[in-house]
XYZ file of C-alpha atoms in Angstrom:
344
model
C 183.864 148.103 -100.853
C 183.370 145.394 -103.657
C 179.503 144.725 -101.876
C 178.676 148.396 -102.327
C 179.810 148.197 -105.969
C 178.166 145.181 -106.659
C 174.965 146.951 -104.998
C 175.483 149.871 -106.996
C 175.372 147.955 -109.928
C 172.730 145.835 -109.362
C 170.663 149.494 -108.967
C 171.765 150.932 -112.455
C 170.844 147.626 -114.361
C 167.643 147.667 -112.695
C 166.983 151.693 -113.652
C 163.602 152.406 -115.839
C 163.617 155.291 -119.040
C 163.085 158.020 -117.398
C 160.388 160.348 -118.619
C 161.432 163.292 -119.224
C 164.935 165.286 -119.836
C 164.547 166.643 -116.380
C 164.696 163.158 -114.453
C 167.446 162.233 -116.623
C 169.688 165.015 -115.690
C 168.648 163.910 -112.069
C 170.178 160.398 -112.603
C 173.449 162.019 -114.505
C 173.898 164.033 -110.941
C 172.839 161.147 -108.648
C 175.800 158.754 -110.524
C 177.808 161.007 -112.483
C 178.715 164.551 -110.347
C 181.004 165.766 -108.376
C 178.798 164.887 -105.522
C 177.504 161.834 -107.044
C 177.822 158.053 -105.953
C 180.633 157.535 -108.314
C 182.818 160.105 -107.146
C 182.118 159.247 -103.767
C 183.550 155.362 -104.273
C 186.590 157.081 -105.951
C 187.264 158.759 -102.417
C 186.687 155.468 -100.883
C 188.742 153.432 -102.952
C 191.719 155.358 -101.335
C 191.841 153.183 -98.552
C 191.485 149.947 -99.950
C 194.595 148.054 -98.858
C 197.132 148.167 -101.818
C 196.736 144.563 -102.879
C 193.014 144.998 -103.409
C 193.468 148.206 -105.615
C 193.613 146.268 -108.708
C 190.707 144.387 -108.408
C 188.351 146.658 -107.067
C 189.597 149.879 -109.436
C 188.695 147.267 -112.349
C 185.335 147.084 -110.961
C 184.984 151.192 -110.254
C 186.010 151.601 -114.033
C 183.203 148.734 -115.481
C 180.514 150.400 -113.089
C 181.352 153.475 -114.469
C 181.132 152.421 -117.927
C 177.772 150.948 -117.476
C 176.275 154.164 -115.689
C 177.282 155.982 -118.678
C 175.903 153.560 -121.502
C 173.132 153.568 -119.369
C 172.393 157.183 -119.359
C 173.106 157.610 -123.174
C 170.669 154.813 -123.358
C 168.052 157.001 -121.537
C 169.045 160.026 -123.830
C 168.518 158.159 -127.438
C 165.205 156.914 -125.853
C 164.333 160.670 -124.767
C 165.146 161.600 -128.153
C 163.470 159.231 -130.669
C 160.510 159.618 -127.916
C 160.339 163.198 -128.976
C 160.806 163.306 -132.737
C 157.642 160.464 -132.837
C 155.684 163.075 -131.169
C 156.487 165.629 -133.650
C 155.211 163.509 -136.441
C 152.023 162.351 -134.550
C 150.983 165.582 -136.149
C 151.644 165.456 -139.589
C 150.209 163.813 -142.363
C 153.165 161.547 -144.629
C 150.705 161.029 -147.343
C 150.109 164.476 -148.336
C 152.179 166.618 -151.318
C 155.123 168.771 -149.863
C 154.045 172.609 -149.087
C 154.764 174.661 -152.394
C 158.254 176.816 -151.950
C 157.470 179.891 -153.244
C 159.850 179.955 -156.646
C 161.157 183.744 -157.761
C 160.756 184.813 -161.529
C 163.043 186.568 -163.880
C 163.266 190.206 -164.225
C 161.380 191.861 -166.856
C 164.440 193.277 -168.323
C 165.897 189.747 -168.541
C 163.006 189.080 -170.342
C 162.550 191.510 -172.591
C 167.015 191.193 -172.936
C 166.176 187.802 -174.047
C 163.320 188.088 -176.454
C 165.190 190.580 -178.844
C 168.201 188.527 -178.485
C 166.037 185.124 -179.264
C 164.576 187.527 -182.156
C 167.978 188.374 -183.747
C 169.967 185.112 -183.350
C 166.983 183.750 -185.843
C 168.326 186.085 -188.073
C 172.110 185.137 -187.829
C 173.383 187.758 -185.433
C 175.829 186.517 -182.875
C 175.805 187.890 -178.863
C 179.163 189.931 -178.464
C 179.450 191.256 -175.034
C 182.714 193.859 -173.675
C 183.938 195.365 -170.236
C 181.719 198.521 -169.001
C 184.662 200.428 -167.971
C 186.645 201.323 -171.143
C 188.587 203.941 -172.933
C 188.072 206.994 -175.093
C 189.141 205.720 -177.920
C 186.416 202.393 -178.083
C 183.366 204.741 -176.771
C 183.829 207.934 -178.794
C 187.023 208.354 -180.460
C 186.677 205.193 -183.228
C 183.204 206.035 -184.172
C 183.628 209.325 -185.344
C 183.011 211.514 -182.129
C 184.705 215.099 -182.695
C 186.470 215.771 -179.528
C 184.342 219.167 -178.633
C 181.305 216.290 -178.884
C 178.892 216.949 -176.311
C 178.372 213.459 -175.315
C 182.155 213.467 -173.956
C 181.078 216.238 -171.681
C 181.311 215.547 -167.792
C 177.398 215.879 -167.850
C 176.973 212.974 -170.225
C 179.732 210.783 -169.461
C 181.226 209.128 -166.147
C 185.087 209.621 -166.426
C 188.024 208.421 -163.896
C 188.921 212.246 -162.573
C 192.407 210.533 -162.625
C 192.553 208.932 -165.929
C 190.649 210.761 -168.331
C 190.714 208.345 -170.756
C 189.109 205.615 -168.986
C 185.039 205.778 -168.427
C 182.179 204.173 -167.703
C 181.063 203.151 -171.809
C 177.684 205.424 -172.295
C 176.571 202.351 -175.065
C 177.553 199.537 -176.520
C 178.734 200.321 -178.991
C 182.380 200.136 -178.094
C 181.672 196.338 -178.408
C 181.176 196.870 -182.236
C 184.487 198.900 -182.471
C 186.290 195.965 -180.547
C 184.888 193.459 -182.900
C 185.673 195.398 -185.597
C 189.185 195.597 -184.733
C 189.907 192.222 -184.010
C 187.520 190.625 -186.690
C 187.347 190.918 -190.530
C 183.895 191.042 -192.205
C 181.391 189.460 -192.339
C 180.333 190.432 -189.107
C 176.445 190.064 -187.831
C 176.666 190.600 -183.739
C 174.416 191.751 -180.826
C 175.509 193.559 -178.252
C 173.378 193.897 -175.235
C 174.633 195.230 -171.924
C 174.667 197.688 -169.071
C 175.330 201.474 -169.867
C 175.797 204.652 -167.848
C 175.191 208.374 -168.218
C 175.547 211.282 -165.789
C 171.703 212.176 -165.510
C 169.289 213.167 -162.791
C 167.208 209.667 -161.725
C 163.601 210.194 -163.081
C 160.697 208.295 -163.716
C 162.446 208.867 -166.946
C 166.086 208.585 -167.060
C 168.336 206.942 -165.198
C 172.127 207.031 -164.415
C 172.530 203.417 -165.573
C 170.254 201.408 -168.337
C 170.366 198.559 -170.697
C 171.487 198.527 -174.322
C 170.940 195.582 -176.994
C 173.103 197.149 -180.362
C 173.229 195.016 -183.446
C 175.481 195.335 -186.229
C 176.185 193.918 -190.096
C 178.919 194.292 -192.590
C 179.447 192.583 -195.621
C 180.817 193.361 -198.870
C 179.027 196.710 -200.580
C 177.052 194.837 -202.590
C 175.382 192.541 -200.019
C 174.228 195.125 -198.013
C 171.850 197.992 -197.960
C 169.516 200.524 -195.641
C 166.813 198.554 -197.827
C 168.217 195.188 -195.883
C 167.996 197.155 -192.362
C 164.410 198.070 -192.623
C 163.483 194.514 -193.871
C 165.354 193.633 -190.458
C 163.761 196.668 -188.102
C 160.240 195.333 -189.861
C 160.802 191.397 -188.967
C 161.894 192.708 -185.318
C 158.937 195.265 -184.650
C 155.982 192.920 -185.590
C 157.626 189.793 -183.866
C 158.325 191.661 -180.686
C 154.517 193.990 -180.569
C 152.578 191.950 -183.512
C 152.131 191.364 -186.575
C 149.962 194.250 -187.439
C 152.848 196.625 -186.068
C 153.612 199.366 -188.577
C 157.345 201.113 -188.263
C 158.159 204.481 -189.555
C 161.969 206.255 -190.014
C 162.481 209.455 -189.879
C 165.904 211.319 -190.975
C 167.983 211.821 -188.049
C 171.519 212.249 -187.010
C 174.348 210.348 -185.431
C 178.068 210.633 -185.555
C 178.457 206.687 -186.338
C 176.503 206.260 -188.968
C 175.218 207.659 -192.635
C 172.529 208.327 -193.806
C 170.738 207.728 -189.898
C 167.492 207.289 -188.990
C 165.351 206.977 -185.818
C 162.690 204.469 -185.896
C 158.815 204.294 -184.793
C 156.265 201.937 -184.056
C 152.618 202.374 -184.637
C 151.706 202.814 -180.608
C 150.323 199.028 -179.633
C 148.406 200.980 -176.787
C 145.875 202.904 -178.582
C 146.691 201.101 -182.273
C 146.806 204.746 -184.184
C 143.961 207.608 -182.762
C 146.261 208.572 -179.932
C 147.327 208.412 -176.422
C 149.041 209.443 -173.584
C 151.754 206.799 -174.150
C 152.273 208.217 -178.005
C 151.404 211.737 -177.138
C 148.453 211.525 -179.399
C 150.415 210.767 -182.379
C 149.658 207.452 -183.046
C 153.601 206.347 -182.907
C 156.542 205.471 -180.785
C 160.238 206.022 -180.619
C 162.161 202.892 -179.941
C 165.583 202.614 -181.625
C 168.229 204.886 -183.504
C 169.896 202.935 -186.682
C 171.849 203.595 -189.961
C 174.482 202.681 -192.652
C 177.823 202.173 -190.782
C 179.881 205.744 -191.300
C 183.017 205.004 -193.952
C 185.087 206.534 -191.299
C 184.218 204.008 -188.537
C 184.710 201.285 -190.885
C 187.958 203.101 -191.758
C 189.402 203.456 -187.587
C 188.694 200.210 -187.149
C 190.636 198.664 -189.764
C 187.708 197.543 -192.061
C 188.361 198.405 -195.555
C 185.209 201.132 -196.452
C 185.531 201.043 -199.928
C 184.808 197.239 -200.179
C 183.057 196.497 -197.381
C 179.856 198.431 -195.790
C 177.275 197.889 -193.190
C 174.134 198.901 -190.931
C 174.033 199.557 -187.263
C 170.787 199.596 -184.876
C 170.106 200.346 -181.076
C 167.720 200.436 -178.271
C 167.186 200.950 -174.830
C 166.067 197.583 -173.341
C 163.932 199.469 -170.762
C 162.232 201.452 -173.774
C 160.743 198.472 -175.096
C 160.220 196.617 -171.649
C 157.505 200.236 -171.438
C 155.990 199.934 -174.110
C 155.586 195.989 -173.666
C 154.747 196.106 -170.145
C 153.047 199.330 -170.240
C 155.554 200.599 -167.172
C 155.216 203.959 -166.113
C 158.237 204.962 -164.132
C 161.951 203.628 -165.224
C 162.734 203.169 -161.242
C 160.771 200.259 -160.795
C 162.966 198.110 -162.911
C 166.022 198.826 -160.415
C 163.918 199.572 -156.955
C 163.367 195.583 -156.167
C 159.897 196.052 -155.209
C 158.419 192.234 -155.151
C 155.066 193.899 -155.887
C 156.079 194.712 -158.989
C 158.483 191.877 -159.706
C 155.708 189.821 -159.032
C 153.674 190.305 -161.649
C 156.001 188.788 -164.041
C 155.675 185.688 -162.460
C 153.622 183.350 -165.800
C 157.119 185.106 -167.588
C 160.029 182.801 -166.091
């Protein structure tokens, strides 16, 4: 018994690497199987007289020890054997392949720009939920309650909790500020908003706001000191040659209103399909703050007034990017995201 171990040593010491991974699994099963050489001295070794047991178990155990260093020898081998092969191929010296990097979203950008555009002019971002209440989105800014922006068509309400919507602009961040903030106030608001409208190359059900807002004391402030502001905006984001023209308008948050055009930075005046041959373009709504806004939000109207602007963010990104249909901007098409790329 202790010759054929010492044999069967002798014969695993004097192994070579094998050369592949398929005549190493043929030495695991010669040595190491059920059926294997190993196994086979274990059967042996039960009749080896009792005072031999100790010894030659001792020597079972080493020889098995060393068949298995042995064979994880072979595997290491196998393995570094391999991974040299892989690199016979490739070139150390060379620059790593490019990753291909993604770019920001042209709303981000354009987001950005006008808030990069107003923060040189003092105005701090202010942001609020998206789900709010009646009171924040309609009632404080002087919304009558047979308004037909609070109509089901217009607005996205909790069939549950009819006070609690989806806000349809942000300006319910201004009437939060408002109420938790004594003037001066000079804030931004951009964010997500939603309205109950057919998807169109268009209109969408959701969009992007950027509102900005000032109030001071009556005598610092003026709708002369808002188009001095819509003027610096205009020709920093389309120009410097951009003209802007207001026309009387309407809205229930603000008095005297105004909406606001630029001279169309496609065609630069004659006419086109972009300015309906006009030779301008809607971009924003603005005004002096209504007294009674100032008033339900706990701002004093008879000492302190103020001016209030807003635009879509995916108005301007059109007219910057020259985008035809609204959808792109939410469809996730990398051929279009693409072409933003020089803009991240």
């Amino acid at each position: 018994m202790k010759e054929k171990i010492q044999l069967l040593s002798k014969e695993v010491k004097a192994l070579v690497t094998p050369k592949n991974n398929e005549e190493l699994e043929a030495l695991r099963l010669k040595y190491l199987s059920k059926k294997g050489l190993l196994n086979q001295l274990m059967t042996d070794f039960k009749s080896v007289a009792a005072e031999e047991k100790r010894e030659v178990g001792m020597l079972i155990n080493e020889l098995k020890t060393d068949i298995t260093n042995r064979i994880e020898e072979f595997k290491t081998t196998l393995a570094s054997d391999e991974h040299s092969e892989e690199l016979l191929g490739l070139d150390l010296s060379r620059t790593a392949y490019p990753l291909p990097l993604g770019t920001r979203h042209p709303l981000s950008l354009v987001r950005e720009e006008i808030i990069d555009i107003f923060s040189r002019l003092g105005f701090n971002v202010a942001e609020g939920p998206e789900i709010e209440d009646d009171w924040h989105v309609f009632e404080s800014l002087n919304f009558a309650e047979d308004h037909p922006a609070r109509d089901m068509q217009d607005t996205f309400f909790i069939s549950h909790h009819p006070e609690v919507l989806l806000r349809t602009h942000t300006s319910s961040v201004q009437t939060r500020v408002m109420t938790s903030t004594q003037p001066p106030i000079r804030i931004i608001c951009p964010g997500r908003v939603y309205r109950n409208e057919a998807v169109s190359a268009r209109a969408h059900c959701f969009f992007h706001q950027v509102e900005a807002l000032y109030i001071a004391e009556r005598d610092k402030v003026s709708f002369a000191d808002l188009r001095q502001v819509l003027m610096h905006f205009s020709r920093e984001m389309f120009g410097e040659h951009t003209k802007i023209r207001l026309r009387p308008s309407y809205f229930p948050f603000t008095e005297p209103s105004a909406e606001m055009d630029i001279s169309c930075n496609i065609c630069g005046g004659p006419g086109c399909n972009l300015c309906k041959h006009t030779g301008w373009v809607e971009i924003l709504g603005c005004g002096m703050v209504d007294s009674a806004v100032l008033d339900a939000c706990g701002i004093d109207s008879t000492k302190y007034a103020g001016y209030a602007l807003g635009m879509g963010v995916e108005r301007i990104a059109n007219l910057k990017y020259s985008v035809s249909d609204l959808r792109l901007f939410s469809e996730n098409d990398l051929r279009f995201l693409e072409q933003f790329e020089s803009g991240r």
